């Protein structure tokens, strides 16, 4: 069933009025009156609708059923990644949205080599990638993509969650399974991974000092764009969010 | 430390003679006599070596220490994927090698839309991608990439492993955690995922009939190139292969 986020939609009184890009999309899909679609409010609620009329600028649909979107995980995960080079950001966004992230933040850290001037100009494109991935994977929200200009800002954003898992490639670390134990009961969590060169030892020390779980992910060296997806998948698995629906 | 697979290497009598591409690579890296590197035999054994001499065609190194490569998982996983369109194969190979696959097979199934004439010509490139990813992630083997021309052939290849996990997006399925329980004790396993359009119901029935575990991976729809990586990560996690080394 076609799926839209109700960004330009008015969902009052049993009717949905769809305008803008989504109205055009309905036209392009050649949906006909009587056919069904799902409109999601972007806050986890799905509206099953039947199309009443549609033209290029506006479509109208009748709301048949209002349900909780089943695709949202029980744990809200903020994924924080040291800004990687080139278009690895796009890959991280797409895969983490599919895997169930609630929010994706890129941050500056000591070993970030990608230039960060003008990085905020990329936010619009990044958020569009998130929207596309959210639609395609049937998410109930569009995970926000943000930029954090300092490493301390990234630690702060992580610490706002119940538990933080800091992925580090050397030194004393917890095994991922030990760290994730009890994840079923978590309402929120953060995952932090580094840029191409990883973290400086002092950065890992800071994470340790503020009480984060410094974790290992096995003996294989993961690329900076693979690590967040693997860590997020492990968390989703342990928290019971990779089960039958 | 630089890492090479001993494909063109003679490892006898405490000496390693390196020829071909790797000899050139040593030259390019400007390794000097006395510097150390790791030569892996591609069967899970690492040879820590000290360079003695090097020119464009041949390098010689002294073997200092012979150790088991720590990066190889306890479970040997054959990942089988319905052939996807375009370069999604490359992504699947790279990420599955990083995540610890032992072998990657692409197969033809009912809903494969990518043309399969001449697909065997791609095997050389696919295996080169595997070799690069194996080097980069510190693997002890180069996972082989293969092509299986029939769906029955894919089921056969899967059934040669101790347990098979068949990822399916609809109908009656086991939760992934229930299916993976006891994975720590597995010596081998297979993971099967479909092409873009997923599997035909009769294909899932066949898998069920030959005793495979038909599994769900949560309520989010995963792209065909994401599903094998997520399933493999869950298996590595459950089997204790994402722990500190």
XYZ file of C-alpha atoms in Angstrom:
490
model
C 0.000 0.000 0.000
C 1.423 3.463 -0.859
C 2.672 5.299 2.179
C 3.039 9.047 2.770
C 4.083 11.258 5.615
C 1.451 13.838 6.428
C 3.830 16.756 6.058
C 1.496 18.873 3.958
C -1.646 17.120 5.115
C -4.608 18.245 7.142
C -6.004 15.280 9.070
C -9.168 16.666 10.640
C -12.739 15.350 10.813
C -12.230 11.957 9.209
C -10.768 13.501 6.034
C -7.183 13.987 4.871
C -6.382 16.864 2.548
C -3.013 16.252 0.876
C -1.108 19.094 -0.770
C 2.329 19.701 -2.264
C 4.835 16.981 -3.181
C 2.670 14.134 -1.880
C -0.355 15.265 -3.920
C 1.895 15.178 -7.005
C 3.198 11.773 -5.979
C -0.360 10.395 -5.706
C -0.967 11.675 -9.238
C 2.260 10.070 -10.488
C 1.346 6.739 -8.874
C -2.007 6.940 -10.747
C -3.934 6.142 -7.595
C -7.654 6.160 -8.355
C -10.606 7.124 -6.153
C -11.494 4.157 -3.948
C -7.894 2.913 -3.700
C -6.246 2.751 -0.301
C -3.082 4.302 1.084
C -1.476 4.958 4.445
C -0.803 8.443 5.702
C 1.535 8.615 8.668
C 1.553 11.676 10.930
C 5.319 11.363 11.492
C 4.728 10.847 15.222
C 4.099 7.112 15.100
C 0.398 7.069 14.089
C -0.823 5.627 10.783
C -4.071 6.672 9.074
C -5.390 4.107 6.650
C -7.194 6.158 3.994
C -9.287 5.700 0.872
C -8.721 8.189 -1.935
C -11.753 10.349 -2.747
C -10.336 12.690 -5.398
C -6.941 13.766 -6.630
C -5.456 16.397 -8.877
C -1.940 17.775 -9.245
C -2.222 20.272 -6.391
C -4.474 18.564 -3.916
C -5.886 15.156 -3.032
C -8.606 14.237 -0.613
C -8.935 10.944 1.221
C -11.345 9.466 3.709
C -9.788 8.085 6.911
C -10.858 4.462 7.453
C -8.755 3.428 10.417
C -6.283 4.976 12.846
C -3.542 2.646 14.130
C -0.234 2.817 15.961
C 2.592 2.362 13.417
C 4.015 -1.097 14.141
C 7.448 -0.288 12.753
C 8.626 1.969 15.573
C 11.062 0.249 17.954
C 10.420 0.182 21.710
C 13.721 1.999 22.247
C 14.410 5.443 20.839
C 18.026 5.449 19.649
C 20.108 8.525 18.930
C 22.988 7.505 16.640
C 25.991 9.857 16.756
C 28.775 9.502 14.183
C 32.014 11.377 13.727
C 31.556 13.129 10.367
C 32.993 10.811 7.679
C 34.359 11.777 4.279
C 32.243 12.191 1.143
C 28.931 10.443 0.743
C 29.379 7.916 3.529
C 26.971 10.151 5.462
C 24.220 9.222 2.992
C 24.836 5.547 3.483
C 24.819 5.889 7.284
C 21.541 7.816 7.190
C 19.781 5.375 4.878
C 20.884 2.229 6.709
C 20.341 3.582 10.231
C 16.815 4.725 9.319
C 16.058 1.243 7.965
C 17.566 -0.334 11.070
C 15.358 1.770 13.352
C 17.289 4.860 14.542
C 15.232 7.670 16.058
C 17.743 10.380 15.223
C 21.123 10.618 13.490
C 23.713 13.223 14.487
C 27.056 13.861 12.824
C 29.652 15.558 14.951
C 33.128 17.035 14.765
C 35.888 15.221 16.633
C 39.671 15.367 16.634
C 40.228 12.986 13.730
C 37.475 14.265 11.442
C 39.193 15.055 8.123
C 36.127 16.049 6.097
C 35.903 19.864 5.851
C 33.108 21.145 8.054
C 32.637 24.660 6.668
C 29.196 24.788 5.136
C 28.228 21.410 6.551
C 24.882 22.795 7.701
C 23.992 23.344 4.047
C 23.943 19.572 3.704
C 21.264 19.170 6.372
C 18.394 19.609 3.945
C 19.701 16.854 1.666
C 20.492 14.593 4.609
C 16.976 14.980 5.977
C 15.524 14.228 2.547
C 17.516 10.963 2.468
C 16.075 10.146 5.897
C 12.524 10.869 4.682
C 12.956 8.617 1.640
C 14.377 5.780 3.747
C 11.602 6.221 6.330
C 8.912 5.950 3.643
C 10.547 2.959 2.007
C 11.047 1.014 5.224
C 7.588 1.816 6.597
C 8.713 3.914 9.557
C 6.238 5.856 11.680
C 8.541 8.855 12.065
C 11.084 10.645 9.910
C 14.310 10.421 11.932
C 15.901 13.860 12.160
C 19.474 14.330 10.931
C 21.470 16.938 12.855
C 24.944 18.441 12.943
C 26.801 18.953 16.239
C 29.727 21.303 15.959
C 31.759 20.035 18.924
C 32.686 16.734 20.484
C 31.449 17.955 23.861
C 28.122 18.723 22.209
C 27.988 15.130 20.954
C 28.702 13.747 24.437
C 25.970 16.010 25.842
C 23.448 14.841 23.258
C 24.324 11.231 24.045
C 24.057 11.707 27.798
C 20.448 12.890 27.431
C 19.569 9.260 26.667
C 19.234 6.573 29.344
C 22.359 4.675 28.315
C 25.183 5.408 25.885
C 27.266 2.856 24.012
C 30.604 4.234 22.833
C 32.235 2.052 20.160
C 35.992 2.009 20.512
C 38.584 -0.088 18.736
C 41.268 -0.501 21.357
C 42.057 -0.683 25.080
C 39.797 -1.849 27.850
C 36.240 -2.318 26.650
C 33.086 -4.177 27.500
C 31.837 -6.891 25.211
C 28.757 -5.684 23.376
C 26.525 -8.382 24.853
C 27.477 -7.538 28.407
C 26.909 -3.837 27.754
C 23.552 -4.342 26.038
C 22.164 -6.670 28.690
C 18.739 -5.473 29.804
C 18.261 -3.365 26.657
C 14.655 -4.561 26.472
C 13.809 -2.203 29.294
C 15.498 0.850 27.757
C 13.265 3.680 26.634
C 16.157 5.549 25.021
C 19.799 4.962 24.172
C 22.677 6.551 22.303
C 25.329 4.953 20.103
C 28.562 6.830 19.345
C 31.008 5.844 16.610
C 34.089 7.628 15.307
C 35.159 9.045 11.933
C 37.616 7.234 9.600
C 40.551 7.439 11.990
C 38.559 6.517 15.093
C 38.784 8.397 18.367
C 41.755 9.976 20.132
C 42.510 8.251 23.460
C 41.519 11.429 25.346
C 38.124 11.355 23.621
C 37.527 7.782 24.772
C 38.645 8.804 28.273
C 36.079 11.602 28.312
C 33.357 9.151 27.299
C 34.435 6.789 30.069
C 34.496 9.555 32.647
C 30.942 10.637 31.942
C 29.791 7.047 32.465
C 29.346 5.755 28.923
C 29.730 2.069 28.127
C 32.929 1.789 26.106
C 32.302 -1.230 23.875
C 34.097 -3.573 21.501
C 32.444 -5.023 18.408
C 34.627 -8.059 17.793
C 38.034 -8.542 16.258
C 37.203 -7.393 12.735
C 37.917 -3.778 11.867
C 34.673 -2.147 10.760
C 34.623 0.834 8.405
C 33.331 4.037 9.941
C 30.139 3.774 7.874
C 29.568 0.133 8.873
C 30.096 0.482 12.625
C 26.914 2.484 13.438
C 24.727 0.061 11.464
C 26.250 -2.982 13.199
C 25.968 -1.423 16.667
C 22.387 -0.303 16.057
C 21.438 -3.748 14.741
C 22.896 -5.398 17.855
C 20.904 -3.040 20.067
C 17.693 -3.650 18.112
C 18.293 -7.381 18.303
C 18.960 -7.400 22.057
C 15.991 -5.132 22.824
C 13.589 -7.431 20.973
C 13.024 -5.167 17.975
C 14.039 -7.677 15.293
C 11.171 -10.014 16.007
C 8.084 -11.053 14.031
C 5.466 -8.314 13.932
C 50.662 -2.962 10.596
C 50.374 -3.649 6.839
C 48.549 -6.865 6.113
C 48.787 -9.138 3.069
C 47.297 -12.402 2.008
C 49.964 -14.915 1.037
C 48.466 -15.589 -2.372
C 51.741 -15.388 -4.236
C 53.881 -16.124 -1.198
C 56.107 -19.004 -0.283
C 56.123 -19.441 3.498
C 58.768 -22.112 4.041
C 61.683 -22.336 6.450
C 61.085 -19.190 8.472
C 61.159 -17.004 5.355
C 58.397 -15.507 3.246
C 59.030 -14.792 -0.417
C 56.398 -12.366 -1.736
C 55.794 -11.982 -5.464
C 53.288 -10.304 -7.773
C 50.787 -7.648 -6.717
C 51.732 -7.813 -3.033
C 55.419 -7.288 -3.797
C 54.431 -4.170 -5.738
C 52.203 -3.085 -2.899
C 55.080 -3.377 -0.398
C 57.104 -1.153 -2.731
C 54.256 1.369 -2.979
C 53.868 1.465 0.803
C 57.623 2.242 0.989
C 58.145 -0.412 3.640
C 61.807 -0.552 4.590
C 63.942 -3.486 5.661
C 63.401 -4.061 9.383
C 59.782 -2.909 9.317
C 57.056 -5.353 10.309
C 54.008 -6.637 8.481
C 51.515 -9.462 8.768
C 51.174 -12.116 6.105
C 48.048 -14.214 6.375
C 47.872 -17.630 4.714
C 44.167 -17.166 3.905
C 43.309 -20.161 6.072
C 43.161 -18.351 9.391
C 46.886 -18.255 10.286
C 48.847 -15.000 10.580
C 52.626 -14.759 10.098
C 54.151 -11.711 11.736
C 57.133 -10.864 9.526
C 60.045 -8.431 9.327
C 60.988 -7.183 5.873
C 64.480 -8.202 4.732
C 64.554 -6.832 1.181
C 62.096 -5.627 -1.401
C 62.019 -4.744 -5.056
C 59.216 -4.377 -7.577
C 58.995 -8.071 -8.407
C 59.851 -9.780 -5.165
C 60.160 -9.131 -1.442
C 61.647 -11.286 1.268
C 60.648 -11.263 4.915
C 61.707 -13.134 8.005
C 58.904 -14.821 9.979
C 58.951 -13.709 13.617
C 55.806 -15.254 15.005
C 53.007 -17.557 13.839
C 49.589 -16.930 15.385
C 45.951 -17.872 14.867
C 44.162 -14.929 13.239
C 41.899 -13.520 15.964
C 39.407 -12.040 13.537
C 37.813 -15.277 12.362
C 34.408 -15.948 13.942
C 33.686 -19.225 15.746
C 30.847 -19.885 13.290
C 31.421 -20.246 9.570
C 28.531 -18.478 7.829
C 27.511 -18.960 4.210
C 25.456 -15.926 3.152
C 23.158 -16.557 0.165
C 21.418 -13.614 -1.534
C 18.992 -13.472 -4.435
C 20.947 -11.602 -7.123
C 20.079 -7.895 -6.752
C 20.191 -5.203 -9.422
C 23.300 -3.208 -10.318
C 26.110 -2.677 -7.857
C 24.213 -3.702 -4.743
C 26.221 -6.939 -5.006
C 29.392 -4.963 -4.268
C 27.898 -3.441 -1.167
C 26.670 -6.829 0.085
C 30.106 -8.376 -0.440
C 32.008 -5.585 1.278
C 29.712 -5.361 4.313
C 29.281 -9.116 4.777
C 33.056 -9.638 4.664
C 33.485 -6.938 7.317
C 30.710 -8.492 9.399
C 32.384 -11.920 9.302
C 30.843 -14.030 6.496
C 32.779 -17.129 5.454
C 31.340 -17.229 1.939
C 28.894 -15.170 -0.123
C 26.718 -16.764 -2.813
C 24.382 -14.977 -5.183
C 21.596 -17.075 -6.653
C 18.791 -16.923 -9.177
C 15.237 -17.022 -7.832
C 11.815 -16.305 -9.273
C 11.816 -12.576 -8.626
C 15.398 -11.826 -9.688
C 15.122 -9.062 -12.291
C 18.845 -8.473 -12.915
C 19.932 -10.188 -16.149
C 21.999 -13.252 -15.362
C 23.637 -13.922 -18.734
C 27.352 -13.399 -18.291
C 27.045 -13.141 -14.530
C 29.994 -15.483 -14.065
C 32.191 -12.835 -15.715
C 31.556 -10.707 -12.647
C 32.996 -13.316 -10.300
C 36.548 -12.076 -10.659
C 35.571 -8.522 -9.728
C 33.354 -9.740 -6.873
C 36.193 -11.814 -5.434
C 38.530 -8.837 -5.697
C 36.070 -6.764 -3.651
C 36.043 -9.563 -1.079
C 39.841 -9.637 -0.940
C 40.040 -5.861 -0.428
C 37.428 -5.962 2.338
C 39.157 -8.940 3.981
C 42.492 -7.086 4.032
C 40.950 -3.897 5.334
C 38.975 -5.563 8.123
C 41.830 -7.839 9.190
C 40.200 -11.124 8.238
C 42.143 -14.407 8.322
C 40.521 -15.720 5.133
C 39.313 -14.244 1.857
C 35.621 -15.176 1.759
C 34.802 -16.710 -1.606
C 32.067 -15.176 -3.737
C 30.108 -17.671 -5.847
C 27.211 -17.761 -8.293
C 24.475 -20.423 -8.024
C 22.378 -20.725 -11.129
C 19.230 -22.189 -9.559
C 17.142 -21.700 -6.444
C 17.383 -25.415 -5.679
C 21.161 -25.089 -5.849
C 20.960 -22.293 -3.285
C 18.833 -24.392 -0.936
C 21.304 -27.274 -1.335
C 24.266 -25.038 -0.527
C 22.446 -23.741 2.540
C 21.496 -27.211 3.762
C 25.166 -28.221 3.857
C 25.477 -25.978 6.910
C 24.315 -26.991 10.396
C 21.407 -24.549 10.506
C 19.808 -22.264 7.930
C 18.021 -18.991 8.603
C 15.665 -17.968 5.811
C 14.631 -14.310 5.986
C 11.055 -13.798 4.881
C 8.873 -10.717 5.045
C 5.416 -12.191 5.527
C 3.360 -15.088 6.913
C 4.248 -17.321 9.818
C 7.812 -16.818 10.957
C 10.018 -17.277 13.969
C 11.389 -14.268 15.756
C 15.100 -13.937 15.055
C 16.073 -14.330 18.705
C 14.157 -17.556 19.110
C 15.663 -18.948 15.903
C 19.226 -17.933 16.802
C 19.095 -19.344 20.325
C 22.098 -21.576 20.951
C 24.065 -20.040 18.051
C 27.160 -20.051 20.254
C 27.465 -23.765 19.673
C 27.087 -23.615 15.886
C 30.110 -24.517 13.790
C 28.408 -23.479 10.572
C 25.239 -21.710 9.468
C 23.574 -20.297 6.373
C 21.577 -17.104 5.912
C 19.278 -16.720 2.900
C 17.771 -13.410 1.772
C 15.771 -12.550 -1.341
C 16.268 -10.161 -4.272
C 14.442 -6.779 -4.525
C 10.964 -8.302 -4.758
C 11.535 -10.888 -2.023
C 10.578 -14.547 -2.369
C 7.566 -16.188 -3.995
C 5.382 -18.004 -1.444
C 6.302 -21.366 -3.012
C 9.986 -20.581 -2.488
C 9.377 -19.925 1.214
C 7.367 -23.159 1.379
C 10.282 -25.099 -0.091
C 12.614 -23.605 2.520
C 10.181 -24.546 5.260
C 9.821 -28.071 3.943
C 13.551 -28.750 3.974
C 13.653 -27.672 7.612
C 15.026 -24.137 7.432
C 14.182 -21.579 10.085
C 11.889 -19.059 8.398
C 12.606 -15.830 10.262
C 11.289 -12.292 10.649
C 13.567 -9.302 11.199
C 11.162 -6.835 12.769
C 8.469 -4.590 11.392
C 10.678 -2.361 9.262
C 11.085 -3.250 5.610
C 14.777 -3.772 4.888
C 16.253 -3.250 1.427
C 17.588 -6.389 -0.208
C 21.156 -5.181 0.279
C 20.580 -4.354 3.962
C 18.876 -7.592 5.007
C 21.923 -9.926 4.742
C 24.102 -7.526 6.751
C 21.479 -7.168 9.500
C 20.857 -10.938 9.687
C 24.582 -11.709 9.737
C 25.195 -9.112 12.446
C 22.434 -10.628 14.597
C 23.990 -14.079 14.191
C 27.478 -12.787 15.020
C 26.080 -11.002 18.051
C 24.172 -14.014 19.352
C 27.086 -16.390 18.773
C 29.456 -14.207 20.798
C 31.473 -12.902 17.868
C 30.961 -9.191 18.544
C 32.856 -9.231 21.816
C 36.124 -7.716 22.974
C 39.138 -9.487 21.524
